[in-house]
PDB file of C-alpha atoms in Angstrom:
ATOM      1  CA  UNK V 188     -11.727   9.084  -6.095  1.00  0.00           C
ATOM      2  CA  UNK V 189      -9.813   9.555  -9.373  1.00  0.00           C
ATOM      3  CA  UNK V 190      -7.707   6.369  -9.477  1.00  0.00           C
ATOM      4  CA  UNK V 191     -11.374   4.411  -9.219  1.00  0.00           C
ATOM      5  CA  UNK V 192     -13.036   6.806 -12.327  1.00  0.00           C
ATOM      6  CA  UNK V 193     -10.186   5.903 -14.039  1.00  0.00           C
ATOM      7  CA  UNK V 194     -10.537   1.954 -13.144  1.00  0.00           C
ATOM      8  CA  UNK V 195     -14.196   2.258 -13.893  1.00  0.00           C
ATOM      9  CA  UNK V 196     -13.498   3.799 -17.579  1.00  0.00           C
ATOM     10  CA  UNK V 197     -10.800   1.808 -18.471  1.00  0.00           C
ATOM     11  CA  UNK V 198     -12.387  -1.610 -17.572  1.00  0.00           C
ATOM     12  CA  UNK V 199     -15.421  -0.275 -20.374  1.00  0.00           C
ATOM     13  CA  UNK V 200     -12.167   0.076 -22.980  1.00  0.00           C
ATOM     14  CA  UNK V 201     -12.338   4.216 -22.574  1.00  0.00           C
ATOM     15  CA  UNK V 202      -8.325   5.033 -24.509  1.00  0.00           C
ATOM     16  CA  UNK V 203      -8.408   8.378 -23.292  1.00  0.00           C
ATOM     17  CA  UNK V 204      -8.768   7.203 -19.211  1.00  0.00           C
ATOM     18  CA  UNK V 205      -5.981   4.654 -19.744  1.00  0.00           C
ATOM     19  CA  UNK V 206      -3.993   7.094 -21.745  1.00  0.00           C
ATOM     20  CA  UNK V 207      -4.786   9.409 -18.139  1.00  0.00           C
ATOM     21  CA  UNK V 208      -3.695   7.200 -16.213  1.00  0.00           C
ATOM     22  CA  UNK V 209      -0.862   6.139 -18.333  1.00  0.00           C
ATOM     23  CA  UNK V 210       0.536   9.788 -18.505  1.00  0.00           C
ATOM     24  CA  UNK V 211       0.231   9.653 -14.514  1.00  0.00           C
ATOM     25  CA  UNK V 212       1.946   6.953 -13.360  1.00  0.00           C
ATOM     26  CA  UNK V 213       4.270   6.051 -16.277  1.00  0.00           C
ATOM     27  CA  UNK V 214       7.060   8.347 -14.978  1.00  0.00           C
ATOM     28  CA  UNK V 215       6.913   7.370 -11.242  1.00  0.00           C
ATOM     29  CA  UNK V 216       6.452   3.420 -12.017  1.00  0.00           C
ATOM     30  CA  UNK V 217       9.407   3.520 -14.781  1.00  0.00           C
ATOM     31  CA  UNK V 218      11.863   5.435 -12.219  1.00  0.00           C
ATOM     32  CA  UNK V 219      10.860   2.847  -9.244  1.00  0.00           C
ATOM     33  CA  UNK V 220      11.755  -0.050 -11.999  1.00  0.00           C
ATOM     34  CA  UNK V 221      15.254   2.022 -13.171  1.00  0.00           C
ATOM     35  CA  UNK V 222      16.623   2.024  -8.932  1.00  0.00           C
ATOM     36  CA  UNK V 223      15.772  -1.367  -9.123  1.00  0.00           C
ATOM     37  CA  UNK V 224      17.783  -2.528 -12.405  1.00  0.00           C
ATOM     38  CA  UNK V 225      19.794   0.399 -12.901  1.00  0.00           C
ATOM     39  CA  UNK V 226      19.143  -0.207 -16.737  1.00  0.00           C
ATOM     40  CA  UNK V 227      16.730   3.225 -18.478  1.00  0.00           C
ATOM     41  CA  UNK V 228      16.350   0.665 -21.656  1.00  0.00           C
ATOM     42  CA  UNK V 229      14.689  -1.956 -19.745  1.00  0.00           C
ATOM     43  CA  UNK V 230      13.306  -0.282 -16.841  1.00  0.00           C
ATOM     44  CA  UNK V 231      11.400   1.405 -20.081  1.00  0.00           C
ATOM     45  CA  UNK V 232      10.460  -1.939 -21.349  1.00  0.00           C
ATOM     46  CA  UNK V 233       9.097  -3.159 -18.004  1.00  0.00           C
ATOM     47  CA  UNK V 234       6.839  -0.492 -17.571  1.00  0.00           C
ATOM     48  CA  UNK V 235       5.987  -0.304 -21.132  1.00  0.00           C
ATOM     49  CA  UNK V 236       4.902  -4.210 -20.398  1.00  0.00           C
ATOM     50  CA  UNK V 237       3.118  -3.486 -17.444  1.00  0.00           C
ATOM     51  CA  UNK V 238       0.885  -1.044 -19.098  1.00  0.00           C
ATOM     52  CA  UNK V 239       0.017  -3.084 -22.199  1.00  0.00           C
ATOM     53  CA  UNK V 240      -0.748  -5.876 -19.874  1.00  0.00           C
ATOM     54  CA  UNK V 241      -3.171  -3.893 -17.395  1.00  0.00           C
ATOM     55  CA  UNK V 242      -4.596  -3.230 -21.089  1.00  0.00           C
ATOM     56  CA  UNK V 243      -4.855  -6.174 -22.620  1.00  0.00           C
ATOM     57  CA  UNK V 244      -6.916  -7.455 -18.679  1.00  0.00           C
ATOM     58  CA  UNK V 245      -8.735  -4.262 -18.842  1.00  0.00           C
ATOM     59  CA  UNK V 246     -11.983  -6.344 -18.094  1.00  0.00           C
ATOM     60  CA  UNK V 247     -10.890  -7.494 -14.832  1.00  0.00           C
ATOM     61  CA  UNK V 248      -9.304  -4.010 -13.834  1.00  0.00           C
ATOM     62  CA  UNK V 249     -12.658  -3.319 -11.367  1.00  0.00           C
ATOM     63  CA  UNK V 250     -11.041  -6.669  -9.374  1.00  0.00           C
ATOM     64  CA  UNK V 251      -7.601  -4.733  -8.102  1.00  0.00           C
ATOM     65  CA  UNK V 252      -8.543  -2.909  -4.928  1.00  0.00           C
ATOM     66  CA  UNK V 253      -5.968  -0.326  -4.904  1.00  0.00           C
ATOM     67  CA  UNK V 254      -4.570   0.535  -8.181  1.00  0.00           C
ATOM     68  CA  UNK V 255      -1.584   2.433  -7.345  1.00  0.00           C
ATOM     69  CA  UNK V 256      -0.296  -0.139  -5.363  1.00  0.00           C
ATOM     70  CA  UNK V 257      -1.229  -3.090  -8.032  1.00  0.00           C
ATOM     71  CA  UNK V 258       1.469  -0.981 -10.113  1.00  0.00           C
ATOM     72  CA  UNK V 259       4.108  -0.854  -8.104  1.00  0.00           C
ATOM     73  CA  UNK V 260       3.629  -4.687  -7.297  1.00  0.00           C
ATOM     74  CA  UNK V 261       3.677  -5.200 -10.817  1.00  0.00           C
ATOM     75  CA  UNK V 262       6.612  -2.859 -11.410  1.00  0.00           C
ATOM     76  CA  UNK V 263       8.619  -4.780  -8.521  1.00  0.00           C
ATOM     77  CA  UNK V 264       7.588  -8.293  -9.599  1.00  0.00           C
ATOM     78  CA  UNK V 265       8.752  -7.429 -13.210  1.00  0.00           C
ATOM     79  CA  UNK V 266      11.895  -6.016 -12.020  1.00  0.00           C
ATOM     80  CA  UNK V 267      12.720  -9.304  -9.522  1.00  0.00           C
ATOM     81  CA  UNK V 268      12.401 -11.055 -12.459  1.00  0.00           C
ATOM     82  CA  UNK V 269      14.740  -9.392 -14.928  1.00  0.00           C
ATOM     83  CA  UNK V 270      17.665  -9.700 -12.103  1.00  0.00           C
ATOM     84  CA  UNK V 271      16.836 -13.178 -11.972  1.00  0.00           C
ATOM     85  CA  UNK V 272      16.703 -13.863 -15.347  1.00  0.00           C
ATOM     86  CA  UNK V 273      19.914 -11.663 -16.257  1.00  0.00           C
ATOM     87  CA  UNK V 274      21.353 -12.789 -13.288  1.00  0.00           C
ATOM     88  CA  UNK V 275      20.678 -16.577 -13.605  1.00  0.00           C
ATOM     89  CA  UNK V 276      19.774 -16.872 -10.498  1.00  0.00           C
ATOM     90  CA  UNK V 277      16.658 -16.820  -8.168  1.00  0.00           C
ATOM     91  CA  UNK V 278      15.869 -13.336  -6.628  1.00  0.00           C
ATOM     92  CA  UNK V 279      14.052 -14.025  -3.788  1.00  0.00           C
ATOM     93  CA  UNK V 280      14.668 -10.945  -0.983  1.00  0.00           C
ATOM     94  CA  UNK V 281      16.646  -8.461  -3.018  1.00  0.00           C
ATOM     95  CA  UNK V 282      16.350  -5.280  -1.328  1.00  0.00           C
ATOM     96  CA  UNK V 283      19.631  -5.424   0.665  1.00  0.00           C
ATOM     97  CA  UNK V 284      21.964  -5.325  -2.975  1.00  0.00           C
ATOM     98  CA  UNK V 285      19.641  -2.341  -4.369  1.00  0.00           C
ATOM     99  CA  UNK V 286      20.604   1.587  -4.515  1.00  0.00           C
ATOM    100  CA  UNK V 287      17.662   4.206  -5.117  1.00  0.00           C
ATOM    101  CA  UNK V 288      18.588   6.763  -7.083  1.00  0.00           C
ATOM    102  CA  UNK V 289      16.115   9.983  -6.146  1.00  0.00           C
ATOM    103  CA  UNK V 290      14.894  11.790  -9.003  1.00  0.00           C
ATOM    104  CA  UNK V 291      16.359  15.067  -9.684  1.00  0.00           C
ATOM    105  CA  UNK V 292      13.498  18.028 -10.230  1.00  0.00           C
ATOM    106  CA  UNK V 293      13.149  21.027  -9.898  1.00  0.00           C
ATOM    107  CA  UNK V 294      10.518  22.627  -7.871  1.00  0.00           C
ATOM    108  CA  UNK V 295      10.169  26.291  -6.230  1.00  0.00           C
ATOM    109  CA  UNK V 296      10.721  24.518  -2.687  1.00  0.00           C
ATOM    110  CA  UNK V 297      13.924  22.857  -4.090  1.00  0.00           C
ATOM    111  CA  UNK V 298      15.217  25.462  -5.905  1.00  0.00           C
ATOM    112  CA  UNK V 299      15.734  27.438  -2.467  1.00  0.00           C
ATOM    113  CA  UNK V 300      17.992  24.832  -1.087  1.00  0.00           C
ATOM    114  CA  UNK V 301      21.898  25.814  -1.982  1.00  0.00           C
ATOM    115  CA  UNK V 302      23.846  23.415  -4.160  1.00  0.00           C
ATOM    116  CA  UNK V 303      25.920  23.011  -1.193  1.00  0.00           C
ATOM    117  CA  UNK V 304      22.941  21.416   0.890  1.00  0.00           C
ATOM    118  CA  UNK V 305      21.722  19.579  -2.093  1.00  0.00           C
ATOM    119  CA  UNK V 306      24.618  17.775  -2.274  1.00  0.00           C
ATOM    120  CA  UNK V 307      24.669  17.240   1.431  1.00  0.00           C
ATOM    121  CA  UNK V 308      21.003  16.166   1.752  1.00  0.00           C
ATOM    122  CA  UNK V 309      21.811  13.489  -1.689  1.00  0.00           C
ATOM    123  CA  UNK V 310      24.726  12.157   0.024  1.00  0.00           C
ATOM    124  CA  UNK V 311      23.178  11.825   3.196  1.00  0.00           C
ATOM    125  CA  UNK V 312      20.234   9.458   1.113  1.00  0.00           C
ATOM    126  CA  UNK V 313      22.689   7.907  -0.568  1.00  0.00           C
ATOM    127  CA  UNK V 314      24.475   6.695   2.385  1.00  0.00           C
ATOM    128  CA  UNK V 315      21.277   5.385   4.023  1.00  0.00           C
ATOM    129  CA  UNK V 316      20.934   1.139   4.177  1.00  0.00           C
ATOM    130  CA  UNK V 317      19.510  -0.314   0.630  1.00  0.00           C
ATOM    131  CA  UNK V 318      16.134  -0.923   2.334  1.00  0.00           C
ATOM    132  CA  UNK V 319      15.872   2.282   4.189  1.00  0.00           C
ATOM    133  CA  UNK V 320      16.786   4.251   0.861  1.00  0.00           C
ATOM    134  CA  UNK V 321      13.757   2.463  -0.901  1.00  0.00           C
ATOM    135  CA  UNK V 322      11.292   2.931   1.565  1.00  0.00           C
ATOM    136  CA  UNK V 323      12.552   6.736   1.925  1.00  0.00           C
ATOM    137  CA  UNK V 324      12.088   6.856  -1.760  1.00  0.00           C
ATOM    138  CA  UNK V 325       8.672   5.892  -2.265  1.00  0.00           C
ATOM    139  CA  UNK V 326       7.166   7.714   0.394  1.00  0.00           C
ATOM    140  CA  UNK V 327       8.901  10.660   0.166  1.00  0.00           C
ATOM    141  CA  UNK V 328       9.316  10.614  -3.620  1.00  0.00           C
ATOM    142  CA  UNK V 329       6.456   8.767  -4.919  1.00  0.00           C
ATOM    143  CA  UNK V 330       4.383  10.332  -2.296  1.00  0.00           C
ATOM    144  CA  UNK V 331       2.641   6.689  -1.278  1.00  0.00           C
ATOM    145  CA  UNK V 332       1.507   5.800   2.432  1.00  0.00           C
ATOM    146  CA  UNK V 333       3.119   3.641   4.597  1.00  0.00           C
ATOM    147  CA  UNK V 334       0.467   0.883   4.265  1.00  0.00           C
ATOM    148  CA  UNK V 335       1.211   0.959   0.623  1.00  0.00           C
ATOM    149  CA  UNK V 336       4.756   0.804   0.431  1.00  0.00           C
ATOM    150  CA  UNK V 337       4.308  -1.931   3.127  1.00  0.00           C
ATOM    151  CA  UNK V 338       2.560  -4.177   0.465  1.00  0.00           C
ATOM    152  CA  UNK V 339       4.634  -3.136  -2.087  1.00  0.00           C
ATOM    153  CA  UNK V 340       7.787  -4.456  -0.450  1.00  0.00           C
ATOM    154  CA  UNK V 341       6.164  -7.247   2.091  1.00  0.00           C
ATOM    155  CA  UNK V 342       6.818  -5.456   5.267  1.00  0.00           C
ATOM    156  CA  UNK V 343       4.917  -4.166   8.272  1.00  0.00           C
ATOM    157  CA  UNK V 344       3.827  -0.892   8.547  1.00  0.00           C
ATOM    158  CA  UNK V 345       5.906  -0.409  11.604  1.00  0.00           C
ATOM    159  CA  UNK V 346       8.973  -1.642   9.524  1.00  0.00           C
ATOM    160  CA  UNK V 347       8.325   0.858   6.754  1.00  0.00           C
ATOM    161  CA  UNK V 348       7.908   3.787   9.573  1.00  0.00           C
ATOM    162  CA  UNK V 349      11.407   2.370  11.659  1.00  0.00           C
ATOM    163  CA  UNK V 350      12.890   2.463   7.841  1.00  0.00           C
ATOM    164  CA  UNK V 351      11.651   6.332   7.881  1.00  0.00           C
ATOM    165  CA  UNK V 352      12.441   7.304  11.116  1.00  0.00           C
ATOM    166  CA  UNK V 353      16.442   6.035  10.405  1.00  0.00           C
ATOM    167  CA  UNK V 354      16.095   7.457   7.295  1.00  0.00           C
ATOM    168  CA  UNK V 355      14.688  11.100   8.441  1.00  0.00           C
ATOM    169  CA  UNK V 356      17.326  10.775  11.567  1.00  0.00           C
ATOM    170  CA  UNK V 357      20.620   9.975   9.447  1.00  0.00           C
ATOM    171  CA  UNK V 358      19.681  12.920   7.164  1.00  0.00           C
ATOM    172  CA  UNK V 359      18.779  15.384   9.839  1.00  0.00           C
ATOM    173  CA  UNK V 360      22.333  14.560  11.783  1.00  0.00           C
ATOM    174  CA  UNK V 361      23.972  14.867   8.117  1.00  0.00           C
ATOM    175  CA  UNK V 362      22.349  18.378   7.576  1.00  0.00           C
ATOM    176  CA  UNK V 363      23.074  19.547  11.085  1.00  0.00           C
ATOM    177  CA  UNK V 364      26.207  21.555  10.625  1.00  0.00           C
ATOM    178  CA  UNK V 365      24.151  23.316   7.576  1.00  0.00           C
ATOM    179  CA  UNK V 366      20.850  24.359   9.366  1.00  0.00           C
ATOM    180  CA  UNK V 367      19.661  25.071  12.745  1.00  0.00           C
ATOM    181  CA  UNK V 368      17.560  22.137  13.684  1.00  0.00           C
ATOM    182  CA  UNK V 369      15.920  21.593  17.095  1.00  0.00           C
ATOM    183  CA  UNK V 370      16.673  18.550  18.998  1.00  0.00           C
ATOM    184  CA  UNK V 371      15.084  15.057  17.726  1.00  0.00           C
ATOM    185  CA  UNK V 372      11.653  15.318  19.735  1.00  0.00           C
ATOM    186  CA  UNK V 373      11.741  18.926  20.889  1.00  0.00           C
ATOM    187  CA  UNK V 374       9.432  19.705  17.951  1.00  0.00           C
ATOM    188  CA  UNK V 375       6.353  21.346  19.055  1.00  0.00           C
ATOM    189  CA  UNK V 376       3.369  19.721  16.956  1.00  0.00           C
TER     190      UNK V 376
END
């Protein structure tokens, strides 16, 4: 498994493993922290700090079980406690005041969709519940299993799947009038 080559190396102080894995998750952990403070500057910062932290505890690296997740904890932990802190109050379940912003790339599958249905299928996100959005996100997005974004955000795996099922339901209805869709469950598998 990559993600445990890279622990191993970068718990023996190898740069060029940490700057690997640096290089793969800095994008995808620094987005997560901007839809959570809606602030590029900081969310920058925060990552930057969870980085030269993992560094700095590189020793104890072999401890964290699964890495990817260990990130994103980090990223939301950080992030709870910059809107506390420029808040000045105590963030405790936060999820229902947050918007997700997707990120916008292109890719040969996405450059087939219209503008037209692009803007359709972003509106339809953007008009899903705070805590739908964010689970949508990260598994759709950030490509990361329900059982991870489940401990990333303190929820069941049948919450984060009932958050995806709303989600992938309030799109498809919102992209009906575009596309020819079949019926919710009449999809043969």
């Amino acid at each position: 498994d990559r993600y445990l080559r890279l622990t191993m190396q970068i718990a023996k102080g190898n740069e060029p493993a940490f700057r690997e894995l640096f290089d793969l998750f800095f994008p995808l952990i620094t987005q997560f922290v901007f839809s959570l403070i809606k602030s590029k500057d900081a969310a920058t910062d925060i990552t930057d700090d969870i980085f030269i932290r993992l560094w700095n505890k590189r020793t104890e690296i072999e401890k964290i079980e699964n890495l990817k997740v260990y990130l994103y904890k980090a990223a939301k932990n950080a992030s709870l406690n910059y809107i506390s802190r420029s808040a000045g109050r105590n963030v405790h379940e936060p999820f229902d005041d947050i918007s997700v912003q997707l990120k916008d790339e292109s890719n040969p599958e996405q450059m087939m969709i219209t503008a037209e249905m692009a803007r359709k299928i972003i509106e339809a996100v953007n008009s899903l519940p705070p805590r739908c959005k964010i689970v949508f996100k990260l598994v759709r997005e950030d490509g990361l299993k329900y059982k991870e974004v489940a401990e990333i955000l303190n929820l069941s795996v049948k919450t984060v799947d009932a958050q995806m099922v709303i989600a992938v339901s309030r799109i498809r209805e919102a992209m009906k009038s575009h596309l020819y869709l079949p019926a919710a469950g009449k999809i043969k598998k």
